[in-house]
Short mmCIF file of C-alpha atoms in Angstrom, two decimals:
data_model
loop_
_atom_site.label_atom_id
_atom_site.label_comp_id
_atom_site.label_asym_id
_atom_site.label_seq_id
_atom_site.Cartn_x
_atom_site.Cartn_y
_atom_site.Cartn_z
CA UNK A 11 98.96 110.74 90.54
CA UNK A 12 102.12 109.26 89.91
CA UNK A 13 101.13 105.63 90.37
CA UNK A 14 103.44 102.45 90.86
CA UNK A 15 102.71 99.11 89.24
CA UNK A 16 104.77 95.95 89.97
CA UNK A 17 105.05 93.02 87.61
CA UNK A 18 103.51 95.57 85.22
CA UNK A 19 104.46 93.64 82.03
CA UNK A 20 102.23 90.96 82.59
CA UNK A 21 99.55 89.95 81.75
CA UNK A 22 97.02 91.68 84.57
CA UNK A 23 99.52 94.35 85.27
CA UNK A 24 99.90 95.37 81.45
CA UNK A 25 96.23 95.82 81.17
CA UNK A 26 96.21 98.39 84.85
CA UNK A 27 99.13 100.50 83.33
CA UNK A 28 96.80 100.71 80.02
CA UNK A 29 93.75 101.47 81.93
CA UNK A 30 95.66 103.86 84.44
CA UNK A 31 97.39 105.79 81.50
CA UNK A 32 93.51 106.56 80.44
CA UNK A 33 92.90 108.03 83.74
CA UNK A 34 96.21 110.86 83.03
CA UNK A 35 97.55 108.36 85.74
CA UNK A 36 101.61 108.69 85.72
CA UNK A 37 102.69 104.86 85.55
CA UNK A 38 105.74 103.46 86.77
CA UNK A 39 105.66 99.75 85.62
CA UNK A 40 108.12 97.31 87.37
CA UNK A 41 109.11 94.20 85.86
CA UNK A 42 112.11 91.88 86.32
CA UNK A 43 110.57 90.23 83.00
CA UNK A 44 110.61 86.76 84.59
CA UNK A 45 106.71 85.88 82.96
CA UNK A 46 106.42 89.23 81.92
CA UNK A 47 106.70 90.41 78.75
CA UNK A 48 107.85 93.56 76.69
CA UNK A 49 105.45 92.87 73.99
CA UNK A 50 102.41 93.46 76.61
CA UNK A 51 103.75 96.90 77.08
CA UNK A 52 105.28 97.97 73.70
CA UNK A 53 102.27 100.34 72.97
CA UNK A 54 102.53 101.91 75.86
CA UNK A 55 105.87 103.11 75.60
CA UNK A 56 105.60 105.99 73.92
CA UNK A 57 103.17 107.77 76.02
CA UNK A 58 104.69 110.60 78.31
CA UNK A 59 103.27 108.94 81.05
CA UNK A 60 104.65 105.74 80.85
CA UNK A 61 107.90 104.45 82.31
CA UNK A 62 109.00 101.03 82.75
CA UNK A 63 111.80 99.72 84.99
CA UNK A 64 113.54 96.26 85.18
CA UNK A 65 113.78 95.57 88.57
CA UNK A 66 112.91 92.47 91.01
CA UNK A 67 110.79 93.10 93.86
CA UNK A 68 112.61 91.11 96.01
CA UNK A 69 115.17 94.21 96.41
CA UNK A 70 114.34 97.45 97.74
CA UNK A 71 113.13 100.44 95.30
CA UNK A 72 113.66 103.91 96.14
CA UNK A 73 111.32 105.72 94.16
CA UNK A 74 108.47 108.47 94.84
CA UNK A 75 104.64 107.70 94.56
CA UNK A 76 101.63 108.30 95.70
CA UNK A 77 99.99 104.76 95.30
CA UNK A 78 101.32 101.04 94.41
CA UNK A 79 99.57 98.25 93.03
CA UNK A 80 101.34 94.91 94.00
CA UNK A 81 100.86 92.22 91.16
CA UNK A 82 104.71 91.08 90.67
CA UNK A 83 104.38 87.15 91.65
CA UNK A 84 104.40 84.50 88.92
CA UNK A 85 100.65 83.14 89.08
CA UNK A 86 100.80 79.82 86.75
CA UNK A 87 101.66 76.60 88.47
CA UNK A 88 104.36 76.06 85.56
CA UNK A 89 105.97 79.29 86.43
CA UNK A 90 106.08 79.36 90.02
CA UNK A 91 107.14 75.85 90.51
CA UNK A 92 109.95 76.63 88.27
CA UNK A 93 111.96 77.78 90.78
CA UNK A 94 109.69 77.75 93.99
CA UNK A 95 112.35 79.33 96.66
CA UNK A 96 112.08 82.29 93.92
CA UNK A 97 107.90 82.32 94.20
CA UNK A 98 108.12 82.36 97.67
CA UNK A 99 110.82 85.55 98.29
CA UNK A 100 108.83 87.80 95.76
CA UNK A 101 105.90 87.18 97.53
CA UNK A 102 107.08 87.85 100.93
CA UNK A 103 110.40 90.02 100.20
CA UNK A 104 108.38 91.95 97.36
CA UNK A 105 105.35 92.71 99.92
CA UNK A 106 108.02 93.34 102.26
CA UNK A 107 110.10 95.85 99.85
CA UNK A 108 106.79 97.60 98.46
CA UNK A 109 105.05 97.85 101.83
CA UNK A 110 108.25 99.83 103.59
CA UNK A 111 108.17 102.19 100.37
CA UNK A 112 104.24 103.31 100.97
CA UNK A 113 105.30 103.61 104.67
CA UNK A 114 107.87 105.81 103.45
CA UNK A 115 106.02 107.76 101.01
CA UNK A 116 102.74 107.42 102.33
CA UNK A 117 101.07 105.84 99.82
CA UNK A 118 98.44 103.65 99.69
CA UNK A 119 99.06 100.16 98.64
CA UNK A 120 97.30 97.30 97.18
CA UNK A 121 98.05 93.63 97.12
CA UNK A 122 97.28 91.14 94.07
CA UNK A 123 96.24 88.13 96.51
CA UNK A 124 94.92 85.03 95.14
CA UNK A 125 91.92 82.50 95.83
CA UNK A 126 94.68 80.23 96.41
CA UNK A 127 94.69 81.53 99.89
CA UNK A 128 91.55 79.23 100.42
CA UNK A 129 93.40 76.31 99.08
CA UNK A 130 91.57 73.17 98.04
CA UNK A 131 88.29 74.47 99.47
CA UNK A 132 85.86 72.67 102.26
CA UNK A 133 82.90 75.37 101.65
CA UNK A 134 81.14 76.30 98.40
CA UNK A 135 80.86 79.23 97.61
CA UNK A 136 84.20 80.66 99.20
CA UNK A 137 83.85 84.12 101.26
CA UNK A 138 86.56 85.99 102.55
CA UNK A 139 85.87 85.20 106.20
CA UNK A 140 87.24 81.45 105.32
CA UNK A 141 90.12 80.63 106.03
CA UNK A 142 91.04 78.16 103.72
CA UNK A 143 92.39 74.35 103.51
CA UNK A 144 96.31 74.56 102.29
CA UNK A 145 98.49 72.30 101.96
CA UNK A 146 101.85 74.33 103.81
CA UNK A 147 104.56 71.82 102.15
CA UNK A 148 102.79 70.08 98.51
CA UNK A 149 104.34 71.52 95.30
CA UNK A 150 101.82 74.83 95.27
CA UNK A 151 102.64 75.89 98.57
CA UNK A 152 105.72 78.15 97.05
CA UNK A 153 102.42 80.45 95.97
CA UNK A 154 99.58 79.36 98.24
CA UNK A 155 101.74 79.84 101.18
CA UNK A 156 103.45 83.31 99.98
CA UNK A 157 100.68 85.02 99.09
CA UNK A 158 99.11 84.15 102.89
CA UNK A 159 102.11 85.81 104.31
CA UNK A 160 101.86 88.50 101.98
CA UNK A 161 98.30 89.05 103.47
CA UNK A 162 100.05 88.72 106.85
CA UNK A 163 102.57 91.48 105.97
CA UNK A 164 99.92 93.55 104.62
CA UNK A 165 97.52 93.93 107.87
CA UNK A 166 100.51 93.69 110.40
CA UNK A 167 102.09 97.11 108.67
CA UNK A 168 98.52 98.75 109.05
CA UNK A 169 98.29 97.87 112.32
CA UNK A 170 101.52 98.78 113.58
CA UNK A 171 102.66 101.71 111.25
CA UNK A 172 99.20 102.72 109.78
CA UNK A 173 100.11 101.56 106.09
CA UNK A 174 97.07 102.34 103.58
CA UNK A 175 96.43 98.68 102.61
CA UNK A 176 94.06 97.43 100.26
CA UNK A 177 94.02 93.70 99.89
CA UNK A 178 92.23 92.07 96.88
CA UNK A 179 91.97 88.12 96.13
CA UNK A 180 91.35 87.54 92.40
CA UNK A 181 89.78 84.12 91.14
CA UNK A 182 90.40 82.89 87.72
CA UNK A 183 90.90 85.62 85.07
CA UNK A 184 91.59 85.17 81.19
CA UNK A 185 91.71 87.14 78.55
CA UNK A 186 94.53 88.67 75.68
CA UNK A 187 97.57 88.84 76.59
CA UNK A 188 97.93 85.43 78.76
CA UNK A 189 101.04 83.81 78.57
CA UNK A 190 100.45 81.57 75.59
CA UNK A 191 102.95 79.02 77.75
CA UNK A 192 101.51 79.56 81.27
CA UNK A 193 99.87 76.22 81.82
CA UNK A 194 96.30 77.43 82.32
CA UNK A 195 93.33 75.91 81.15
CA UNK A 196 91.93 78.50 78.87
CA UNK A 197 95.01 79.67 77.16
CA UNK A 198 95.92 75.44 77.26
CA UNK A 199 92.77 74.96 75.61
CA UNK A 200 91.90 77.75 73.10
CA UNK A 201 95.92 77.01 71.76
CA UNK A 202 95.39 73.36 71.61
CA UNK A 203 91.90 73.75 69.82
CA UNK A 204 93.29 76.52 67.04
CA UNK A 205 96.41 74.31 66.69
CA UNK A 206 94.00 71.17 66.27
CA UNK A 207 95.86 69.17 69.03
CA UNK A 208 94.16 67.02 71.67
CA UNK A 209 92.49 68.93 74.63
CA UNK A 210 94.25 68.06 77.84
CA UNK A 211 91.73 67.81 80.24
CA UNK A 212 93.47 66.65 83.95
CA UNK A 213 90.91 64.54 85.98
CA UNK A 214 87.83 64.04 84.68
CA UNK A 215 86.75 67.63 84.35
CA UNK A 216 83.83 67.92 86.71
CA UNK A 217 86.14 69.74 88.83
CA UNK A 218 84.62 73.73 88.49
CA UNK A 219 85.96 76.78 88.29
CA UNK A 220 84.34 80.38 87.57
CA UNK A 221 86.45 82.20 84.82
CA UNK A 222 86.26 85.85 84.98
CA UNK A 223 87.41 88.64 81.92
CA UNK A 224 90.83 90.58 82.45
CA UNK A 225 88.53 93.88 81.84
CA UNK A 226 85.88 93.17 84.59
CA UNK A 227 88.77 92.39 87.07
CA UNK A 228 91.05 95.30 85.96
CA UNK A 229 87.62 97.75 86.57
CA UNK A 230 87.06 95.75 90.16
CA UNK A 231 91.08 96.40 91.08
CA UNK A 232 90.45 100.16 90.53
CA UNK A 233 87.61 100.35 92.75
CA UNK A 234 88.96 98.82 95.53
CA UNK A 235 92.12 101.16 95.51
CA UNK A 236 89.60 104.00 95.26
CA UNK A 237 87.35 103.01 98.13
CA UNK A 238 86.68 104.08 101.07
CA UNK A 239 89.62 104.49 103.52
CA UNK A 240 89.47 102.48 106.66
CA UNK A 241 88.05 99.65 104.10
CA UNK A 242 91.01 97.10 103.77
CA UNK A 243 89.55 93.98 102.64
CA UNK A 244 90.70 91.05 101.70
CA UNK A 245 87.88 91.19 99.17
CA UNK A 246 87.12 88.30 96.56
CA UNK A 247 87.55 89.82 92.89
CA UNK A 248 86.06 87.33 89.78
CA UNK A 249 83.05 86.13 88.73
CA UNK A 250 80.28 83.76 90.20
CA UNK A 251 79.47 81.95 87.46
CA UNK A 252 80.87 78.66 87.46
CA UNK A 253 81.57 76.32 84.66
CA UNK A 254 83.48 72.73 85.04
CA UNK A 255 86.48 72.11 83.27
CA UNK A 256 84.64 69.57 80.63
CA UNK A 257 81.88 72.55 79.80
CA UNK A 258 84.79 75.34 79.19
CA UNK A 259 86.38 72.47 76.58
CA UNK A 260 83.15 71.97 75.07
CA UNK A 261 82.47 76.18 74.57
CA UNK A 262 85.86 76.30 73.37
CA UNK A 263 85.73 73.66 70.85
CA UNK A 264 82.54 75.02 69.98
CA UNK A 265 83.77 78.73 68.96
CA UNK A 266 87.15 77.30 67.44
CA UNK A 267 85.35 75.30 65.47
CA UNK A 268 87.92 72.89 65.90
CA UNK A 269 87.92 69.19 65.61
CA UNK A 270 90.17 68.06 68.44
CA UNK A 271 89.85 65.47 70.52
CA UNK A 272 89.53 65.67 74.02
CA UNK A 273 92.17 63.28 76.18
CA UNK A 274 92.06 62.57 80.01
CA UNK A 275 95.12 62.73 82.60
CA UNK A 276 95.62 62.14 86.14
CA UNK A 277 94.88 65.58 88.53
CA UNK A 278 98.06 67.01 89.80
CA UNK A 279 98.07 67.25 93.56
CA UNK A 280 96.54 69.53 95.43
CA UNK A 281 94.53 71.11 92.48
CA UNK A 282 91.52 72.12 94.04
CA UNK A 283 88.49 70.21 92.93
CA UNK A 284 86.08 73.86 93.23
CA UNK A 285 86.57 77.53 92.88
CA UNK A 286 84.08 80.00 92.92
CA UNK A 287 83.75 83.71 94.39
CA UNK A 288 81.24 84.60 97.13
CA UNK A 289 81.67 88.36 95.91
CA UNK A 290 78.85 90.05 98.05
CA UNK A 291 81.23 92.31 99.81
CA UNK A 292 82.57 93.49 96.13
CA UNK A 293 79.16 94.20 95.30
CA UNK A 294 78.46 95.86 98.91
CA UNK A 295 81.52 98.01 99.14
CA UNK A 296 82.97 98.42 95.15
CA UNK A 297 79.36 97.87 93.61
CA UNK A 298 81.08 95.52 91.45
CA UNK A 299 79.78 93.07 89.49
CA UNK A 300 81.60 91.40 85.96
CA UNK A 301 79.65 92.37 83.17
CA UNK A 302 81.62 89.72 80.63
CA UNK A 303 79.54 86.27 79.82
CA UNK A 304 82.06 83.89 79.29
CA UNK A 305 81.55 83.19 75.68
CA UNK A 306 82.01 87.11 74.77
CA UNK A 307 85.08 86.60 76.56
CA UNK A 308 86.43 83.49 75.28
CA UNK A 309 85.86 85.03 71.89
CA UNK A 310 87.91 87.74 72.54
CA UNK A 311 90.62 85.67 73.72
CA UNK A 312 90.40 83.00 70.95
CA UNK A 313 90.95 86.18 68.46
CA UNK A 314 94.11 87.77 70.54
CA UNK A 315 95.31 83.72 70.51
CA UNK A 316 94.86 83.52 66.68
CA UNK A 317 96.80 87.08 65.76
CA UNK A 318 99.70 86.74 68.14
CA UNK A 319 100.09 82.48 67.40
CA UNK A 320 99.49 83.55 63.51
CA UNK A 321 96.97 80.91 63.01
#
């Protein structure tokens, strides 16, 4: 299949082209490089099957496919409050551009939605029949608040032109090839523990959150664009175990061996004080399940940190 991924050179959309490409997928990977990175893709480029194109999502592409997987979006707080106006257009011009290509070509589509959707949460565990506590005008709404009206976009073109939607919303993932500059709190820590810097921890780290390994999520992605059709989600994607912030520190400390300290700061607003998957319908539906304990993980990452940060 000749198979469309945008924001491709990122971190989660670098490891689908990879994982794609070992399917004899043909990948078109769309980037405008904003977070993105050539580096995530350089191996890649010299397989047949592989193409990438610079592009923004927030103009139309005329190309031919026969599916699209939707991940362009800047997903770090740092990042999308950069230039906010910007989060919110590729999230709602991007599903906009991508959803009237597969109406055009006919091919199926799947959106990279986020637990932000639920905001900061008022039930524990979250399923995907809640509909969430966010803020519409605090400093995350840029990507809380485009990625709802991505959803938005997504069921009102299947129910009014019959657009093949799949609609997935992924919880914390980690893993190599995270932004080493992205502002989140496992590539924050692991960096600050190999370069033997104080541990940043905001609030007083009871706040939880479950932390699930780019492989598991990648595999859980796949089968939701293969299931069933007339199955559109939204579907949570991640895994249930949860950890609090202060716990993650103390594994990562532990593996690093590292001797840094750890240092308090105020919470930023609106950072929710719990995330954690309900994923029943993932297991119902995909049969999915994350088979990654976080300190496999975490080791992994720690070692991809270390090579690329030459420390």
């Amino acid at each position: 299949m000749k198979i469309l991924v945008t924001g491709g050179a990122g971190f989660l959309g670098s490891h689908l082209c990879e994982k794609l490409l070992q399917n004899g997928d043909e990948i078109l990977c769309v980037d405008n490089l904003f977070t993105g990175t050539r580096q995530n893709i350089l191996h890649l480029l010299s397989n047949p099957n592989f193409e990438f194109m610079r592009h923004d999502v927030t103009f139309p592409l005329y190309v031919e496919i026969d599916e699209i997987y939707n991940l362009a979006c800047p997903a770090s707080p740092i990042h999308y409050q950069f230039d906010p106006v910007q989060t919110t257009k590729t999230s709602v011009m991007g599903a906009i551009n991508m959803l009237g290509l597969a109406k055009r070509t006919k091919a199926k589509i799947l959106q990279a939605s986020t637990s932000e959707v639920y905001g900061d949460p008022e039930i524990h565990p979250q399923i995907e029949s809640y509909r969430g506590c966010v803020n519409p005008i605090g400093i995350r709404a840029c990507y809380d608040e485009g990625k709802r009206c991505a959803e938005t976009l997504f069921f009102d073109y299947q129910r009014q032109h019959n657009v093949n939607i799949k609609v997935m919303r992924i919880f914390n993932t980690y893993g190599p090839r995270m932004h080493p500059n992205d502002g989140r709190v496992v590539s924050n820590f692991i960096i600050q523990a190999l370069k033997g810097e104080d541990i940043t921890i905001y609030g007083d780290g009871s706040q939880s959150r479950s932390f699930c390994y780019v492989d598991d999520l990648i595999d859980g992605m796949i089968a939701l664009m293969n299931s069933k059709d007339g199955f559109y989600g939204p579907i949570n994607i991640g895994n249930p175990n949860e950890f609090s912030i202060l716990e993650l520190a103390q594994n990562i400390l532990e593996l690093t061996k590292s001797k840094s300290k750890l240092i308090f700061k105020p919470l930023p607003q609106d950072d929710p004080k719990q995330r954690k998957p309900d994923i029943s319908l993932a297991k119902k539906e995909l049969n999915f399940e994350p088979k990654t304990e976080l300190k496999e993980g975490l080791l992994k990452t720690i070692q991809y940190f270390k090579k690329t940060l030459d420390l």
